[in-house]
Coordinates of C-alpha atoms in Angstrom, one line a residue:
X1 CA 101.1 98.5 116.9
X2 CA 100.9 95.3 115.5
X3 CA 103.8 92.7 115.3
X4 CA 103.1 92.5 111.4
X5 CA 103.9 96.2 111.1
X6 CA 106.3 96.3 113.8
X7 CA 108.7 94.2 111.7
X8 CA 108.4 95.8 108.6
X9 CA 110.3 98.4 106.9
X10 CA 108.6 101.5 106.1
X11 CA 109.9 103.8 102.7
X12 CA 108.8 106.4 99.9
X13 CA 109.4 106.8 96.4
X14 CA 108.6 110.1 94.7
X15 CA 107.8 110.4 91.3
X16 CA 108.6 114.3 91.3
X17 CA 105.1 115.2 90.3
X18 CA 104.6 119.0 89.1
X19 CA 102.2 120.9 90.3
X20 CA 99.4 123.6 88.9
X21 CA 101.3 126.9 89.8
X22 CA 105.1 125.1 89.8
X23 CA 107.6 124.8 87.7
X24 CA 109.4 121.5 86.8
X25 CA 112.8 122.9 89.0
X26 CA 110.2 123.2 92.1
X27 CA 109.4 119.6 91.6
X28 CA 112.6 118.5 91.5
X29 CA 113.7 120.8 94.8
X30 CA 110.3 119.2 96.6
X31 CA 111.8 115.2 95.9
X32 CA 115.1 116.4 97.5
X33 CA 112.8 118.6 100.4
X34 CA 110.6 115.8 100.9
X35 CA 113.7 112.9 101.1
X36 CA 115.1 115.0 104.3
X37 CA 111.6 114.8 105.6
X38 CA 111.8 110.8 104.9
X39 CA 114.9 110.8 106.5
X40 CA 114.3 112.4 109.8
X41 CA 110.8 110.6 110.2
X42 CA 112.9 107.4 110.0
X43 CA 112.1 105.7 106.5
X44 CA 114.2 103.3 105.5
X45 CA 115.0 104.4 101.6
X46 CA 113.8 106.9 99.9
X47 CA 113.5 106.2 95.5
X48 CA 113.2 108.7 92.8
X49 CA 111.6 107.6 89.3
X50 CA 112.0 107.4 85.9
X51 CA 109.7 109.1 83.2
X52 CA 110.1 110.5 80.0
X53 CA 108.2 113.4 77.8
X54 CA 105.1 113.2 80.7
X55 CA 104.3 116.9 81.5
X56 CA 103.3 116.1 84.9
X57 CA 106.4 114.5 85.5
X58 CA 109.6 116.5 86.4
X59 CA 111.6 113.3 87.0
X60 CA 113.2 111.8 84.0
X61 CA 117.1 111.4 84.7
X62 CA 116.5 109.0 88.4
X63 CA 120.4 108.5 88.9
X64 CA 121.0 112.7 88.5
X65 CA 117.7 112.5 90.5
X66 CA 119.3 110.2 93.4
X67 CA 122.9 112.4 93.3
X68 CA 120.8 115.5 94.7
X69 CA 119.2 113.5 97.5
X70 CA 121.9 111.2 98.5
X71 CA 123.5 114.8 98.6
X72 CA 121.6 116.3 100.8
X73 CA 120.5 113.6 103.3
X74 CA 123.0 111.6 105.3
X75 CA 121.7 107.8 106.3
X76 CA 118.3 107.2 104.7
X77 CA 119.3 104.6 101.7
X78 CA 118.7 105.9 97.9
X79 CA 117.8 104.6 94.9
X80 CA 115.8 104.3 92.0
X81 CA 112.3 102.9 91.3
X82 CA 113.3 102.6 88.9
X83 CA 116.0 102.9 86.2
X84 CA 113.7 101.3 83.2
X85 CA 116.8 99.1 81.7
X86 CA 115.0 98.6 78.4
X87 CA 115.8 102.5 77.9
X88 CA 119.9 102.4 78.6
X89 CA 122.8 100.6 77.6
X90 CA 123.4 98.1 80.9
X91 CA 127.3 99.4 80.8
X92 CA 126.4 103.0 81.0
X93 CA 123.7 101.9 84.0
X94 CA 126.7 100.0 85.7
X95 CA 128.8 102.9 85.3
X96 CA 126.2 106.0 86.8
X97 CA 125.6 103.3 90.0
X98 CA 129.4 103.0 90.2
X99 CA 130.1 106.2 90.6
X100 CA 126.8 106.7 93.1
X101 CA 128.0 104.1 95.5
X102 CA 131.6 105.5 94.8
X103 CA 130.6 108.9 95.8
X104 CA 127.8 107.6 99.0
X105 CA 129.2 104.3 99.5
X106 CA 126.6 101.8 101.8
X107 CA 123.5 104.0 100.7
X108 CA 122.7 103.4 96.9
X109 CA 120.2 100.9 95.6
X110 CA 119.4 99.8 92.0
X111 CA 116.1 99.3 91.3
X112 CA 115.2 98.6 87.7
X113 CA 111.9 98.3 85.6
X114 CA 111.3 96.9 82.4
X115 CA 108.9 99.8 80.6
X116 CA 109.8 101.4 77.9
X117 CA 108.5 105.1 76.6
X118 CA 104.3 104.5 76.8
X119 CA 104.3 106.1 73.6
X120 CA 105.4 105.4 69.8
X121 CA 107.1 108.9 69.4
X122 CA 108.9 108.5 72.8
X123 CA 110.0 105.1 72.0
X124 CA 111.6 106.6 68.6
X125 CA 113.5 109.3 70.4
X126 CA 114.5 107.0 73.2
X127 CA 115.6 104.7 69.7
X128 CA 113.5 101.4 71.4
X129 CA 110.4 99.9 70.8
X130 CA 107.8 97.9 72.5
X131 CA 109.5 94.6 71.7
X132 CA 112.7 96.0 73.7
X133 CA 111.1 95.0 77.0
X134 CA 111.3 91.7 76.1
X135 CA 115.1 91.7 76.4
X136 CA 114.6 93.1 79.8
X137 CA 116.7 89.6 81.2
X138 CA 119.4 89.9 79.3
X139 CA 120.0 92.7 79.8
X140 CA 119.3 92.4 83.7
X141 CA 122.1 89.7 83.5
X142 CA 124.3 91.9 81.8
X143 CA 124.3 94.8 83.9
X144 CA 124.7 92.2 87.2
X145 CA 128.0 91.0 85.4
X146 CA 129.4 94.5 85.0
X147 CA 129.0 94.8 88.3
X148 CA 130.4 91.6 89.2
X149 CA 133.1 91.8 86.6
X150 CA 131.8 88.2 85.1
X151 CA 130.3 89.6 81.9
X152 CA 132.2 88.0 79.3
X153 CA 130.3 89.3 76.3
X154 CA 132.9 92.6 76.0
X155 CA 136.4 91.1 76.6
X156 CA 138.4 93.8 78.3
X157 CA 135.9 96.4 78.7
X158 CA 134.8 97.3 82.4
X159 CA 132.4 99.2 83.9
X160 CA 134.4 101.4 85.9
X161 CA 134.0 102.6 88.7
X162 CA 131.3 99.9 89.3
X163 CA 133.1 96.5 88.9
X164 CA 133.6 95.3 92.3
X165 CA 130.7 97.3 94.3
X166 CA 128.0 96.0 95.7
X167 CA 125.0 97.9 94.5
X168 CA 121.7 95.8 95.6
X169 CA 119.9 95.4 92.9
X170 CA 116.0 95.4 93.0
X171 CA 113.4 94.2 90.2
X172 CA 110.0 96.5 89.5
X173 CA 107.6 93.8 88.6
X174 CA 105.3 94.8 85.8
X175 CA 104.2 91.6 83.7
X176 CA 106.9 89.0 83.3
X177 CA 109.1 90.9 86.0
X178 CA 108.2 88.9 89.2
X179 CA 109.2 85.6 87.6
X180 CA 112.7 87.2 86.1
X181 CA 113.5 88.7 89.2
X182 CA 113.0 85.1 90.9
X183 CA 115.1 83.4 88.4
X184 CA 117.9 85.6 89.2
X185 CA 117.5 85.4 92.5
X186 CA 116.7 89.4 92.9
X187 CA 115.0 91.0 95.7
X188 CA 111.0 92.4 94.3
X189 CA 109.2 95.2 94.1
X190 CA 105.4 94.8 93.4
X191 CA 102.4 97.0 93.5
X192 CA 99.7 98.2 93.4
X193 CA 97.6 97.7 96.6
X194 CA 94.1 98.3 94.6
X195 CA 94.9 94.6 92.4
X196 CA 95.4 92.6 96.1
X197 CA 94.1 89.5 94.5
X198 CA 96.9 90.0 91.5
X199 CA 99.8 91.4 93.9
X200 CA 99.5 87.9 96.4
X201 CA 99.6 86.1 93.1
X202 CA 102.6 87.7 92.0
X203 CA 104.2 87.5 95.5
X204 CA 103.4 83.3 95.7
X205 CA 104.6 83.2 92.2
X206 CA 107.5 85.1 93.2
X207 CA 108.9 83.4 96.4
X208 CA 107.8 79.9 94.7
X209 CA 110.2 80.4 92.1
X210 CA 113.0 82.2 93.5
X211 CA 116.5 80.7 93.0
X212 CA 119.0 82.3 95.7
X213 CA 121.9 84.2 94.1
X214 CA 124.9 85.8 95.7
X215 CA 122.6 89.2 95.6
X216 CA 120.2 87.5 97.8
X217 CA 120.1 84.6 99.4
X218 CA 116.3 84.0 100.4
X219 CA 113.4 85.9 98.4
X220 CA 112.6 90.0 99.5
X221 CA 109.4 91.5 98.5
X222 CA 108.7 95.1 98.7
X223 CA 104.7 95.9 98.7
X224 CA 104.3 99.6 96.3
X225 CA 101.2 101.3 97.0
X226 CA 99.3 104.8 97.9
X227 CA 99.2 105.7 101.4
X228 CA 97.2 108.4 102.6
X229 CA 96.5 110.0 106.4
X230 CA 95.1 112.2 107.5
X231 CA 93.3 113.3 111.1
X232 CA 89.7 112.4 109.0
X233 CA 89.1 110.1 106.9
X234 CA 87.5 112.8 104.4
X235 CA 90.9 114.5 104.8
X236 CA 92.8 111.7 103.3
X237 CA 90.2 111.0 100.6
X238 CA 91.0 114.4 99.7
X239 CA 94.6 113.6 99.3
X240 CA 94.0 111.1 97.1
X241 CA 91.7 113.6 94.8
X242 CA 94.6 115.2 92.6
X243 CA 96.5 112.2 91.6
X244 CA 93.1 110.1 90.5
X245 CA 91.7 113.3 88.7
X246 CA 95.4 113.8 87.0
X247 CA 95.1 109.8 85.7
X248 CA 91.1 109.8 84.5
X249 CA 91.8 113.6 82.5
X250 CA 94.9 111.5 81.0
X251 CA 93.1 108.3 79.9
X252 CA 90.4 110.7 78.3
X253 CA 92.6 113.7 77.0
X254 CA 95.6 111.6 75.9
X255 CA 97.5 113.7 78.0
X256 CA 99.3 113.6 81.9
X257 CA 98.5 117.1 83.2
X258 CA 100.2 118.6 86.3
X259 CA 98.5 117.9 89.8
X260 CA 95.5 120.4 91.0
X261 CA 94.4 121.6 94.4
X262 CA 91.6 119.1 95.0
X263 CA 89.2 121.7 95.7
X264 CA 89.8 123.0 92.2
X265 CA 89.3 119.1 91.2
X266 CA 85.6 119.0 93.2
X267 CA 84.3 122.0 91.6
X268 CA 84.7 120.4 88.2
X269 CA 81.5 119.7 85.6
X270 CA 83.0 116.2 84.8
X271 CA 81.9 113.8 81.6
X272 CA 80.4 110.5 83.0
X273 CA 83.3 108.6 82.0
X274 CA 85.5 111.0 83.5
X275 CA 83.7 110.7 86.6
X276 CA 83.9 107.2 86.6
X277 CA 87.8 107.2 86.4
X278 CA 87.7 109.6 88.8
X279 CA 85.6 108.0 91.4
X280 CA 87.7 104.4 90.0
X281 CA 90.9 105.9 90.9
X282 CA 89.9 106.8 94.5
X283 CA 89.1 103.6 95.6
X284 CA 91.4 100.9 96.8
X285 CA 94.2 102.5 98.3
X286 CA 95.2 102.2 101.7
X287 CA 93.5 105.8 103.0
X288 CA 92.0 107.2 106.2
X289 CA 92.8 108.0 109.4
X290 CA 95.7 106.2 111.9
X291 CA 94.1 103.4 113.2
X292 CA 92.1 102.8 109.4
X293 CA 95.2 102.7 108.1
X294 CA 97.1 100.4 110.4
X295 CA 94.4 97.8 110.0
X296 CA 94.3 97.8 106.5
X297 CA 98.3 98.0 106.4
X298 CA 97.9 94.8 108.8
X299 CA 96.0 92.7 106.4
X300 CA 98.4 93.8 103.3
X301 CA 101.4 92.7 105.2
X302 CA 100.1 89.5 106.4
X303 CA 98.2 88.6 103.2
X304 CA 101.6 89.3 101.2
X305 CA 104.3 88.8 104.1
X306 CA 105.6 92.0 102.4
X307 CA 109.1 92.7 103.9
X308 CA 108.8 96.2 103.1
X309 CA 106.3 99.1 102.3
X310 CA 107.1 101.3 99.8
X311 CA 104.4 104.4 100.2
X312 CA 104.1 105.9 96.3
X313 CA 101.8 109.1 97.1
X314 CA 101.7 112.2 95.4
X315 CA 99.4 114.7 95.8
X316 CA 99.3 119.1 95.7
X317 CA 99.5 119.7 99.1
X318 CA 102.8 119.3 100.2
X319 CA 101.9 119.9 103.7
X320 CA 99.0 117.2 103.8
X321 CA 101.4 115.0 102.3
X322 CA 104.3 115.7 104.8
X323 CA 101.6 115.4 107.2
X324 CA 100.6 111.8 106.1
X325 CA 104.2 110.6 106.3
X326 CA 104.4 111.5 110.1
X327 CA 101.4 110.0 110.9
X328 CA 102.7 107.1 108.9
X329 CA 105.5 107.1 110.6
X330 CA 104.4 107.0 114.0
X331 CA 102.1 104.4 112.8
X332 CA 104.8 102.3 111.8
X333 CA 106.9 103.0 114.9
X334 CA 109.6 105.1 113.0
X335 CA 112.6 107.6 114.1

């Protein structure tokens, strides 16, 4: 194992992806299934998401999401990546985390995003609209002084119980978000590992400008990308099959479909641009078997000096999947 490796923290975030034959409850149960697997194998967090009105997506209350894991595991850290702020009222947000770290005090982390509903009807029932990310750092200062109890814009109001905890706080960067999470002196989370030439930019950018803060003293970057492994390096390709066939049938059918088997996916009569998103959406990621992966996981960490991995992968076979996390983790020098 490399020293690069060696010194980096290893976790997963799972976007509770439903599956061809499953039922949004089975996704659900799978996130909390797959955090005890996370925990045992020695991850250091494990993050649920946030996603609204996207049929493939079970996931769309992350803080109920993160009560059922933190419920059923019993070190690994939880949180959220992430709560998309532009959605919520920051008090409300203070207030779920307060009663999170309340009820799993030590273990709960706040990651936040700045996205808002990716279409115009969502955005109207979520009552928000594009422009609404653009508050994103106001209201990222807000919800930090609810937690903090400095927020002076709501005399004698409080965010109960969350004024007074410490909750780390953690910024998705999409856009503008590595430069606001450096100006408040926030710890980052940046992806994905198929832009390398984008995500070292953003990282530079990011520890260039960071300002220390009482949340963190000295800049933390968290690299977000697919991770695949498998025994062959076909085998892992094949993991990544479901998940790029799921996002080239959404950018040409407008809509996010559940995950397939990927020998379902292989058998298909696809369009040529289909095929092309397909074949686009398979490249890139950090795939193959042990030692493929832990050279390519070398060269991410040193090109980014990420401080942290944070593996994203979804795929339809739960066992291949729980397979790759061992063999990540034994990679990584886990448990």
């Amino acid at each position: 194992m490399s020293s690069s490796i060696a010194s980096t923290r290893f976790s997963f975030l799972d976007r509770s992806r439903t599956r061809e034959g499953y039922d949004a409850a089975q996704a659900l149960r799978d996130t909390v299934t797959l955090a005890g697997t996370a925990e045992a194998l020695g991850y250091h967090r494990f993050w649920v998401s946030e996603h609204h009105s996207v049929p493939g997506v079970a996931g769309s209350a992350p803080t109920v999401l993160a009560a059922a894991v933190a419920a059923a595991t019993s070190a690994i850290r939880v949180g959220t990546g992430g709560v998309m702020l532009p959605n919520h009222q920051p008090l409300v947000v203070a207030e779920q985390f307060g009663v999170l770290a309340s009820l799993f005090p030590g273990r709960i982390d706040m990651g936040l995003g700045r996205s808002v509903g990716f279409t115009d009807g969502i955005r109207r029932a979520l009552g928000r609209d594009k422009e609404d990310a653009g508050a994103f750092a106001a209201q990222l200062a807000e919800l930090l002084g609810w937690l903090d109890g400095t927020q002076q814009t709501h005399p004698h109001v409080h965010a109960l119980p969350a004024e007074g905890l410490r909750v780390p706080p953690y910024v998705l960067a999409t856009g503008e978000g590595a430069a606001i999470a450096a100006a408040a002196g926030l710890p980052l989370v940046v992806g994905d590992l198929r832009g390398r030439d984008r995500l070292v930019r953003a990282v530079e950018d990011y520890r260039a400008g960071f300002r220390p803060s009482g949340w963190a003293p000295e800049p933390y970057v968290i690299v977000a990308g697919t991770v695949a492994v498998a025994g062959t390096e076909e085998e892992a390709r094949r993991l990544l099959v479901p998940e790029a066939w799921s996002m080239a049938y959404s950018r040409t059918h407008g809509s996010f479909p559940p995950l397939a088997p990927a020998e379902r996916i292989e058998a298909l009569a696809m369009t040529d641009k289909e095929r092309g998103l397909f074949e686009s959406g398979l490249r890139g990621h950090l795939a193959g078997t042990e030692e493929t992966v832990a050279a390519g996981l070398d060269l991410v960490i040193k090109e980014t000096g990420a401080d942290e991995v944070l593996v994203t992968t979804s795929t339809y076979d739960r066992e291949a999947l729980t397979d790759s996390m061992r063999r990540l983790a034994r990679i990584a020098g886990l448990g």
